[in-house]
CSV table of C-alpha atoms in Angstrom, one decimal:
chain,number,residue,atom,x,y,z
A,239,UNK,CA,0.3,-0.6,0.6
A,240,UNK,CA,1.6,3.3,-1.1
A,241,UNK,CA,1.6,6.3,1.2
A,242,UNK,CA,-0.9,8.2,-0.9
A,243,UNK,CA,-3.7,5.4,0.2
A,244,UNK,CA,-2.3,6.5,4.1
A,245,UNK,CA,-2.5,9.6,3.3
A,246,UNK,CA,-6.0,9.7,1.8
A,247,UNK,CA,-6.9,6.9,4.4
A,248,UNK,CA,-6.2,9.0,7.1
A,249,UNK,CA,-7.9,12.3,5.8
A,250,UNK,CA,-11.3,10.3,5.2
A,251,UNK,CA,-11.0,9.3,9.0
A,252,UNK,CA,-11.0,12.0,9.9
A,253,UNK,CA,-13.8,13.3,8.4
A,254,UNK,CA,-14.9,9.9,9.9
A,255,UNK,CA,-14.3,11.4,13.7
A,256,UNK,CA,-16.3,14.3,13.4
A,257,UNK,CA,-19.1,13.4,11.5
A,258,UNK,CA,-19.4,10.8,14.6
A,259,UNK,CA,-18.7,13.7,16.6
A,260,UNK,CA,-21.9,15.6,14.8
A,261,UNK,CA,-23.8,13.0,15.0
A,262,UNK,CA,-24.2,12.5,18.6
A,263,UNK,CA,-23.7,16.4,19.8
A,264,UNK,CA,-27.1,17.2,16.7
A,265,UNK,CA,-29.4,13.4,18.6
A,266,UNK,CA,-28.3,15.1,22.0
A,267,UNK,CA,-30.0,19.3,20.9
A,268,UNK,CA,-32.5,18.2,19.4
A,269,UNK,CA,-33.2,15.7,22.1
A,270,UNK,CA,-34.7,12.4,19.8
A,271,UNK,CA,-32.9,9.2,20.3
A,272,UNK,CA,-34.3,5.5,19.3
A,273,UNK,CA,-33.1,2.4,19.1
A,274,UNK,CA,-32.8,2.4,15.4
A,275,UNK,CA,-30.4,5.3,15.0
A,276,UNK,CA,-28.2,3.5,17.8
A,277,UNK,CA,-27.9,0.3,15.9
A,278,UNK,CA,-27.5,2.6,12.6
A,279,UNK,CA,-24.9,4.4,15.0
A,280,UNK,CA,-23.1,1.2,15.8
A,281,UNK,CA,-22.6,-0.2,12.3
A,282,UNK,CA,-21.1,2.8,10.9
A,283,UNK,CA,-18.7,2.9,13.5
A,284,UNK,CA,-18.1,-0.5,12.9
A,285,UNK,CA,-17.2,0.0,9.4
A,286,UNK,CA,-14.9,2.8,10.1
A,287,UNK,CA,-13.3,2.4,13.3
A,288,UNK,CA,-13.2,-1.1,12.8
A,289,UNK,CA,-12.6,-2.6,9.8
A,290,UNK,CA,-10.4,0.8,9.1
A,291,UNK,CA,-7.4,0.1,11.6
A,292,UNK,CA,-7.6,-3.3,10.8
A,293,UNK,CA,-7.2,-2.9,7.1
A,294,UNK,CA,-4.7,-0.2,7.8
A,295,UNK,CA,-2.5,-2.4,10.2
A,296,UNK,CA,-3.0,-5.3,7.5
A,297,UNK,CA,-0.9,-3.4,5.0
A,298,UNK,CA,1.2,-2.2,7.5
A,299,UNK,CA,1.9,-6.0,8.4
A,300,UNK,CA,2.2,-7.1,5.0
A,301,UNK,CA,5.0,-8.1,3.3
A,302,UNK,CA,6.8,-6.7,6.3
A,303,UNK,CA,7.4,-9.4,8.5
A,304,UNK,CA,9.6,-12.4,8.2
A,305,UNK,CA,5.8,-14.7,9.4
A,306,UNK,CA,3.6,-15.3,6.3
A,307,UNK,CA,0.0,-15.1,7.5
A,308,UNK,CA,0.6,-12.7,11.0
A,309,UNK,CA,-1.1,-9.6,9.1
A,310,UNK,CA,-4.3,-11.4,9.1
A,311,UNK,CA,-3.5,-10.8,13.3
A,312,UNK,CA,-4.7,-7.8,12.6
A,313,UNK,CA,-8.8,-8.2,12.0
A,314,UNK,CA,-8.3,-9.1,15.9
A,315,UNK,CA,-8.9,-5.1,16.2
A,316,UNK,CA,-12.0,-5.4,13.9
A,317,UNK,CA,-13.5,-8.3,16.0
A,318,UNK,CA,-12.8,-6.6,19.6
A,319,UNK,CA,-13.9,-3.3,18.3
A,320,UNK,CA,-17.1,-5.1,17.5
A,321,UNK,CA,-17.5,-6.1,20.8
A,322,UNK,CA,-17.2,-2.8,22.9
A,323,UNK,CA,-20.1,-1.2,20.4
A,324,UNK,CA,-22.2,-3.6,21.5
A,325,UNK,CA,-21.1,-3.9,25.0
A,326,UNK,CA,-21.7,0.3,24.9
A,327,UNK,CA,-25.2,-0.4,23.9
A,328,UNK,CA,-25.9,-2.4,26.2
A,329,UNK,CA,-24.4,-0.4,28.8
A,330,UNK,CA,-23.7,3.4,27.7
A,331,UNK,CA,-22.0,5.5,29.7
A,332,UNK,CA,-23.1,8.8,30.2
A,333,UNK,CA,-20.4,10.5,32.5
A,334,UNK,CA,-17.6,8.9,31.7
A,335,UNK,CA,-15.6,6.7,29.1
A,336,UNK,CA,-14.9,2.7,29.9
A,337,UNK,CA,-12.0,1.4,27.7
A,338,UNK,CA,-10.3,2.7,24.8
A,339,UNK,CA,-13.1,4.3,22.3
A,340,UNK,CA,-12.9,3.2,18.9
A,341,UNK,CA,-12.5,6.1,17.1
A,342,UNK,CA,-9.4,7.2,19.3
A,343,UNK,CA,-8.4,3.9,18.6
A,344,UNK,CA,-8.6,4.1,14.9
A,345,UNK,CA,-6.7,8.0,15.1
A,346,UNK,CA,-3.9,6.1,16.5
A,347,UNK,CA,-3.4,3.3,14.0
A,348,UNK,CA,-4.0,6.1,11.2
A,349,UNK,CA,-1.1,8.1,12.3
A,350,UNK,CA,0.8,6.2,13.1
A,351,UNK,CA,0.9,4.5,9.2
A,352,UNK,CA,1.7,8.2,7.5
A,353,UNK,CA,4.5,8.0,10.5
A,354,UNK,CA,5.4,4.8,8.5
A,355,UNK,CA,6.7,6.0,5.1
A,356,UNK,CA,8.9,5.2,2.6
A,357,UNK,CA,11.4,6.7,4.4
A,358,UNK,CA,12.2,4.2,6.7
A,359,UNK,CA,11.4,1.3,4.6
A,360,UNK,CA,14.8,0.6,4.3
A,361,UNK,CA,15.4,0.2,8.0
A,362,UNK,CA,12.1,-2.1,8.3
A,363,UNK,CA,13.3,-4.6,6.3
A,364,UNK,CA,16.7,-5.0,8.3
A,365,UNK,CA,14.6,-5.0,11.4
A,366,UNK,CA,11.9,-7.5,10.7
A,367,UNK,CA,11.6,-8.8,13.9
A,368,UNK,CA,11.6,-5.7,16.0
A,369,UNK,CA,9.3,-4.4,13.7
A,370,UNK,CA,7.1,-7.5,13.7
A,371,UNK,CA,6.9,-7.7,17.8
A,372,UNK,CA,6.0,-3.6,18.4
A,373,UNK,CA,3.1,-4.2,15.9
A,374,UNK,CA,1.6,-6.9,17.7
A,375,UNK,CA,1.8,-5.9,21.0
A,376,UNK,CA,0.2,-2.4,19.9
A,377,UNK,CA,-2.3,-4.7,17.8
A,378,UNK,CA,-3.0,-6.4,21.2
A,379,UNK,CA,-2.9,-3.9,23.3
A,380,UNK,CA,-5.3,-2.1,21.5
A,381,UNK,CA,-8.2,-5.1,21.9
A,382,UNK,CA,-6.7,-5.7,25.7
A,383,UNK,CA,-8.1,-1.9,26.0
A,384,UNK,CA,-11.0,-1.4,24.1
A,385,UNK,CA,-13.0,-3.3,26.1
A,386,UNK,CA,-11.2,-2.7,29.9
A,387,UNK,CA,-12.8,-1.5,32.6
A,388,UNK,CA,-10.4,0.9,33.0
A,389,UNK,CA,-12.2,4.8,33.1
A,390,UNK,CA,-10.6,7.6,30.8
A,391,UNK,CA,-10.7,10.6,31.5
A,392,UNK,CA,-13.5,12.9,29.4
A,393,UNK,CA,-12.6,16.1,28.0
A,394,UNK,CA,-16.2,17.2,28.5
A,395,UNK,CA,-15.8,21.0,30.1
A,396,UNK,CA,-19.1,21.3,32.8
A,397,UNK,CA,-17.2,24.3,33.4
A,398,UNK,CA,-14.1,26.4,33.0
A,399,UNK,CA,-13.0,26.1,36.2
A,400,UNK,CA,-9.5,25.4,36.6
A,401,UNK,CA,-9.8,23.3,40.1
A,402,UNK,CA,-12.3,21.3,38.3
A,403,UNK,CA,-11.0,21.1,35.3
A,404,UNK,CA,-7.7,21.0,35.9
A,405,UNK,CA,-5.8,17.9,34.0
A,406,UNK,CA,-8.0,18.4,31.0
A,407,UNK,CA,-6.6,22.0,30.7
A,408,UNK,CA,-2.5,20.5,31.1
A,409,UNK,CA,-3.7,17.9,29.1
A,410,UNK,CA,-4.7,20.1,25.9
A,411,UNK,CA,-1.7,22.1,26.4
A,412,UNK,CA,0.6,19.4,26.4
A,413,UNK,CA,-0.9,18.2,23.2
A,414,UNK,CA,-0.2,21.4,21.8
A,415,UNK,CA,3.0,21.7,22.6
A,416,UNK,CA,3.6,18.6,21.2
A,417,UNK,CA,1.7,19.4,17.9
A,418,UNK,CA,3.8,22.3,17.6
A,419,UNK,CA,7.0,20.9,17.8
A,420,UNK,CA,6.8,17.3,16.2
A,421,UNK,CA,3.4,17.9,13.9
A,422,UNK,CA,2.1,14.8,12.6
A,423,UNK,CA,4.3,12.1,14.8
A,424,UNK,CA,2.7,14.2,17.9
A,425,UNK,CA,-0.6,12.4,17.3
A,426,UNK,CA,0.3,9.0,18.1
A,427,UNK,CA,2.7,10.3,21.3
A,428,UNK,CA,-0.4,12.2,22.2
A,429,UNK,CA,-3.1,9.2,22.1
A,430,UNK,CA,-0.7,7.4,23.5
A,431,UNK,CA,0.4,9.9,26.8
A,432,UNK,CA,-3.8,10.2,27.4
A,433,UNK,CA,-3.8,6.4,27.7
A,434,UNK,CA,-1.3,6.5,30.2
A,435,UNK,CA,-2.6,9.4,32.5
A,436,UNK,CA,-6.1,7.9,32.0
A,437,UNK,CA,-4.0,4.6,33.9
A,438,UNK,CA,-2.3,6.8,36.5
A,439,UNK,CA,-5.3,8.4,37.8
A,440,UNK,CA,-7.9,5.3,37.2
A,441,UNK,CA,-5.3,3.3,39.8
A,442,UNK,CA,-4.8,6.4,41.8
A,443,UNK,CA,-9.1,6.7,42.3
A,444,UNK,CA,-8.8,2.8,43.0
A,445,UNK,CA,-6.4,3.1,45.6
A,446,UNK,CA,-8.0,5.6,47.1
A,447,UNK,CA,-12.1,4.2,47.0
A,448,UNK,CA,-9.6,1.0,48.9
A,449,UNK,CA,-8.6,3.4,51.3
């Protein structure tokens, strides 16, 4: 798959995320919810944020590893994305986010595909085993996070108070700095930072409850 195809895929993914946000926003704005729309939304999400990251990773692995057919493991992402979407339909979380959302997961792999360009193909060819291990680790970690019970902090600002939104403000400031300095490389870094921050505060909250 050529880098141009990855660029086009990333652009369409960005549009999918925007329209997915607008869909939910408009639904809440006009206060219209129905089961048909809910299922249709999940079906659209399964294509945009379930199949797309799997296909992206498939082409990132294809002909770049010493083990034949290993690239088909990428479709585990689709399976776990489907499980997450089904789980969300049964038990929607209104005030917080449990596990990694499918749009964020897709954005991670789309941005990663833009970084892995022809400029480092020769390096991949020399370090195929390391490349394979890293990619497989990201696939399995992604699948785990999609269905995990880890509370991810949301970006719903109830007010502009620094005290109540300190984590969100700090995260946005750091993310902005990374985008200005690293540009496209910043995207997967920001998502990793978001996951690590969420896991830290999730553990901190659990320890606080225990004590």
